[in-house]
Amino acid sequence: MTKALRRPLIAGNWKMNLDLQAGRGLVRALRENLSDAAADVAVCPPFTLLAAVAEELKGTPIRVGAQDLFWEKSGAYTGEISAEQLSGVGCSVVLIGHSERRRYFGETNETVARKLESALRANLMPIVCVGETLEEREGQKTYRVLETQLRGALSGLAPTEAGKIVVAYEPVWAIGTGKTATPAQAQDAHLFIRKTLAAVFSPEASLAVRILYGGSVKPDNIDALMAQPDIDGALVGGESLKPVSFLRIIHFQSPAKTN
Ligand code: PGA
């Protein structure tokens, strides 16, 4: 399967931003201005806005995602939310292992693996986030970090499940810093990720996995990123809170290339 056969995916990660009114306003603007996008689109609001956003987006092609989940179905886990509860309010996507969760909330490759399994059990589309810090990149450890994160997260999955997952490459040094990886740097990491997926699953299965780039994606860099053969979409933070910017990113202008 070449890039042309992997439908692009543009997902917005709202992080801990927006109240109910602002969240509704943002998705209304998206809903009303989304023209025939060449990409699948998802928004990932905070938990408190999921039900309202899902209601606003009902009947539209825009999917609703959560930013995290817990692996048990229900029970005495104060403060946590399960995959089943997410799908019950209209969510069909979930971010797993975002670097901010790894950094501030003790997320590990083991917890990522358990969360991934629970997302698949509930038929949610997981977006598994991986990426190196600046120190790791400067220490020539990027590939090693990516491989450890991917193998840690994915080794419990059967090759037949590979097509159900999305991977997001988010170099930590590019998140919220305004410093984007160059298209060549991102392509290099994406190709390495695809080769690792080929080793974990199979070469064929690796070609079906969409690999998103995340880290200071903006209207003025999306086209060059999307022109890379192994970049299948974007996970967008700050710019996904601005309707005009996010719409421009969704409607990126790059010829689909084959590899
Ligand atoms: P950013 O965030 O686009 O604001 O850099 C990306 C992310 O953390 O998903």
Coordinates of C-alpha atoms and ligand atoms in Angstrom, one line a residue:
M1 CA 0.0 0.0 0.0
T2 CA 1.4 3.3 -1.0
K3 CA 0.8 6.7 0.6
A4 CA -2.0 7.4 -1.9
L5 CA -4.0 4.6 -0.3
R6 CA -3.6 5.8 3.2
R7 CA -6.3 8.4 3.8
P8 CA -4.7 11.3 5.6
L9 CA -5.9 12.1 9.1
I10 CA -5.8 15.6 10.7
A11 CA -6.5 15.5 14.4
G12 CA -6.8 18.5 16.8
N13 CA -5.6 18.1 20.4
W14 CA -7.2 20.9 22.4
K15 CA -5.3 19.9 25.6
M16 CA -6.6 21.6 28.8
N17 CA -8.2 24.5 26.9
L18 CA -11.7 26.0 26.2
D19 CA -14.9 26.0 28.1
L20 CA -18.2 24.6 27.0
Q21 CA -19.3 27.7 25.1
A22 CA -15.9 28.2 23.3
G23 CA -15.7 24.5 22.5
R24 CA -19.2 24.5 20.9
G25 CA -18.3 27.6 19.0
L26 CA -15.1 26.1 17.6
V27 CA -16.7 22.9 16.3
R28 CA -19.6 24.9 14.8
A29 CA -17.1 26.9 12.8
L30 CA -15.4 23.7 11.7
R31 CA -18.6 22.0 10.8
E32 CA -19.8 25.0 8.7
N33 CA -16.6 25.5 6.8
L34 CA -15.4 22.0 6.2
S35 CA -15.5 21.5 2.4
D36 CA -14.8 18.2 0.8
A37 CA -11.6 17.5 2.8
A38 CA -9.1 15.0 1.4
A39 CA -8.5 13.9 5.0
D40 CA -10.3 12.3 7.9
V41 CA -10.7 14.9 10.7
A42 CA -10.9 14.5 14.4
V43 CA -11.0 16.9 17.4
C44 CA -9.9 15.9 20.9
P45 CA -11.5 18.2 23.5
P46 CA -11.1 17.8 27.3
F47 CA -13.3 15.1 28.9
T48 CA -15.9 17.7 30.1
L49 CA -16.7 18.8 26.6
L50 CA -16.9 15.5 24.9
A51 CA -20.6 14.9 25.1
A52 CA -21.5 18.5 23.9
V53 CA -18.9 18.4 21.1
A54 CA -20.2 15.0 19.9
E55 CA -23.7 16.3 19.9
E56 CA -22.6 19.3 17.7
L57 CA -20.8 17.0 15.3
K58 CA -23.4 14.4 15.0
G59 CA -24.1 13.6 11.3
T60 CA -20.8 15.3 10.2
P61 CA -17.6 13.5 9.1
I62 CA -15.7 15.1 12.0
R63 CA -14.8 12.5 14.6
V64 CA -14.5 13.1 18.3
G65 CA -11.6 11.9 20.4
A66 CA -10.5 11.9 24.0
Q67 CA -7.0 12.8 25.2
D68 CA -6.5 9.8 27.5
L69 CA -8.4 6.8 29.0
F70 CA -8.0 4.2 31.7
W71 CA -7.8 0.5 30.9
E72 CA -10.4 -0.9 33.2
K73 CA -14.1 -1.0 32.1
S74 CA -15.6 0.4 35.3
G75 CA -15.0 0.3 39.1
A76 CA -13.4 2.1 42.0
Y77 CA -10.8 4.2 40.0
T78 CA -11.5 7.7 41.2
G79 CA -11.0 10.3 38.5
E80 CA -10.6 7.9 35.6
I81 CA -12.6 7.3 32.4
S82 CA -12.9 4.0 30.5
A83 CA -12.9 3.3 26.8
E84 CA -16.5 2.1 27.1
Q85 CA -17.5 5.4 28.8
L86 CA -15.9 7.3 26.0
S87 CA -17.6 5.4 23.3
G88 CA -20.9 5.8 25.2
V89 CA -20.7 9.6 24.7
G90 CA -19.9 9.5 21.0
C91 CA -16.1 9.3 21.0
S92 CA -14.5 7.1 18.4
V93 CA -10.8 8.2 18.7
V94 CA -8.4 8.4 21.7
L95 CA -4.9 9.8 22.1
I96 CA -2.6 7.5 24.1
G97 CA 0.8 8.2 25.6
H98 CA 1.0 11.9 24.7
S99 CA 4.4 13.2 25.8
E100 CA 2.7 15.6 28.3
R101 CA 1.1 12.5 29.9
R102 CA 4.5 10.7 30.0
R103 CA 6.2 13.8 31.4
Y104 CA 3.7 15.1 34.0
F105 CA 1.6 12.1 34.8
G106 CA 4.0 9.1 34.9
E107 CA 2.7 7.4 31.7
T108 CA 5.1 4.6 30.7
N109 CA 5.3 2.2 27.7
E110 CA 3.6 -0.4 29.9
T111 CA 0.6 1.8 30.7
V112 CA 0.4 2.9 27.1
A113 CA 0.2 -0.8 26.0
R114 CA -2.7 -1.5 28.5
K115 CA -4.5 1.6 27.4
L116 CA -4.1 0.7 23.7
E117 CA -5.5 -2.8 24.3
S118 CA -8.6 -1.3 26.1
A119 CA -9.2 1.2 23.3
L120 CA -9.2 -1.6 20.7
R121 CA -11.5 -3.6 22.8
A122 CA -14.1 -0.8 22.7
N123 CA -13.5 -0.1 19.0
L124 CA -11.9 3.3 19.6
M125 CA -9.3 4.3 17.1
P126 CA -6.1 4.8 19.1
I127 CA -3.5 7.5 18.2
V128 CA -0.4 6.3 19.9
C129 CA 2.1 9.1 20.5
V130 CA 5.9 8.6 20.5
G131 CA 8.8 11.0 20.3
E132 CA 12.2 11.9 21.6
T133 CA 13.3 14.8 23.8
L134 CA 15.9 17.4 22.7
E135 CA 18.5 15.8 24.9
E136 CA 17.8 12.4 23.4
R137 CA 18.0 13.8 19.8
E138 CA 21.3 15.6 20.6
G139 CA 22.6 12.4 22.1
Q140 CA 21.9 10.5 18.9
K141 CA 19.2 8.4 20.7
T142 CA 16.2 9.2 18.6
Y143 CA 15.9 5.8 16.9
R144 CA 16.5 3.9 20.1
V145 CA 13.8 5.9 21.9
L146 CA 11.3 5.5 19.1
E147 CA 11.9 1.8 18.9
T148 CA 11.6 1.3 22.7
Q149 CA 8.3 3.3 22.8
L150 CA 6.9 1.5 19.8
R151 CA 7.8 -2.0 20.8
G152 CA 6.7 -1.3 24.4
A153 CA 3.3 -0.1 23.2
L154 CA 2.6 -2.5 20.4
S155 CA 4.2 -5.9 21.0
G156 CA 1.0 -7.3 22.5
L157 CA -1.0 -6.7 19.3
A158 CA -1.6 -9.2 16.5
P159 CA -0.5 -8.1 13.0
T160 CA -4.2 -8.1 12.0
E161 CA -4.8 -5.3 14.5
A162 CA -2.0 -3.0 13.0
G163 CA -4.5 -1.4 10.6
K164 CA -6.6 -0.2 13.5
I165 CA -4.0 1.9 15.0
V166 CA -2.5 5.3 14.2
V167 CA 0.9 6.4 15.4
A168 CA 1.8 10.1 16.0
Y169 CA 5.4 11.1 15.9
E170 CA 5.8 14.1 18.1
P171 CA 9.3 15.2 18.9
V172 CA 9.0 16.7 22.3
W173 CA 11.3 19.6 21.4
A174 CA 8.8 20.7 18.7
I175 CA 5.7 20.7 20.8
G176 CA 4.3 24.1 21.7
T177 CA 7.8 25.6 21.0
G178 CA 7.1 27.0 17.5
K179 CA 10.1 24.9 16.4
T180 CA 8.9 22.4 13.8
A181 CA 10.9 19.4 12.7
T182 CA 11.9 20.1 9.1
P183 CA 10.0 17.9 6.6
A184 CA 13.2 15.9 6.0
Q185 CA 13.7 15.3 9.8
A186 CA 10.1 14.3 10.2
Q187 CA 10.2 12.0 7.1
D188 CA 13.4 10.4 8.4
A189 CA 11.7 9.6 11.8
H190 CA 8.5 8.4 10.1
L191 CA 10.4 6.1 7.8
F192 CA 12.2 4.6 10.8
I193 CA 8.8 4.2 12.6
R194 CA 7.4 2.4 9.5
K195 CA 10.4 0.1 9.4
T196 CA 9.9 -0.7 13.1
L197 CA 6.2 -1.4 12.5
A198 CA 7.3 -3.8 9.7
A199 CA 9.6 -5.6 12.1
V200 CA 6.9 -5.7 14.9
F201 CA 4.0 -6.7 12.6
S202 CA 4.9 -7.4 8.9
P203 CA 6.1 -5.2 6.0
E204 CA 2.6 -5.3 4.5
A205 CA 0.8 -4.4 7.8
S206 CA 3.2 -1.5 8.3
L207 CA 2.1 0.1 5.0
A208 CA -1.5 0.3 6.3
V209 CA -0.6 2.3 9.4
R210 CA -1.1 6.0 9.3
I211 CA 1.7 7.9 10.9
L212 CA 0.9 11.5 11.9
Y213 CA 3.4 14.3 12.5
G214 CA 2.9 16.6 15.6
G215 CA 4.8 19.5 17.0
S216 CA 4.1 23.1 16.0
V217 CA 2.1 22.2 12.9
K218 CA 0.8 25.4 11.3
P219 CA -0.9 26.6 8.1
D220 CA 2.5 27.6 6.7
N221 CA 4.3 24.3 7.2
I222 CA 1.5 21.7 6.7
D223 CA 1.9 21.5 2.9
A224 CA 5.6 20.7 3.0
L225 CA 5.1 18.1 5.7
M226 CA 2.2 16.4 3.9
A227 CA 4.3 16.2 0.7
Q228 CA 6.6 13.6 2.5
P229 CA 6.0 10.0 1.5
D230 CA 5.6 8.7 5.1
I231 CA 3.7 11.6 6.6
D232 CA 0.0 10.6 6.6
G233 CA -1.4 13.5 8.6
A234 CA -1.0 15.7 11.6
L235 CA -1.7 16.0 15.3
V236 CA -2.2 19.7 15.9
G237 CA -2.2 21.4 19.3
G238 CA -2.2 25.2 19.5
E239 CA -3.4 25.8 15.9
S240 CA -6.3 23.5 16.3
L241 CA -7.9 26.0 18.7
K242 CA -8.1 28.6 15.9
P243 CA -10.8 27.7 13.3
V244 CA -9.2 29.5 10.4
S245 CA -5.8 27.9 11.0
F246 CA -7.2 24.4 11.6
L247 CA -9.4 24.5 8.5
R248 CA -6.4 25.5 6.4
I249 CA -4.4 22.6 7.9
I250 CA -7.3 20.2 7.2
H251 CA -7.4 21.5 3.6
F252 CA -3.7 21.1 3.1
Q253 CA -2.4 21.4 -0.4
S254 CA 0.0 18.7 -1.3
P255 CA -0.1 16.2 -4.1
A256 CA -0.4 12.7 -2.6
K257 CA 2.9 11.0 -3.4
T258 CA 3.5 7.3 -3.7
N259 CA 6.4 5.4 -2.2
Ligands
PGA1 P1 1.5 21.9 19.2 O1 1.1 20.6 20.0 O2 0.9 21.8 17.8 O3 0.9 23.0 20.0 O4 3.0 22.0 19.2 C1 1.1 19.3 19.4 C2 0.7 18.2 20.4 O5 1.1 18.2 21.5 O6 -0.1 17.3 20.0

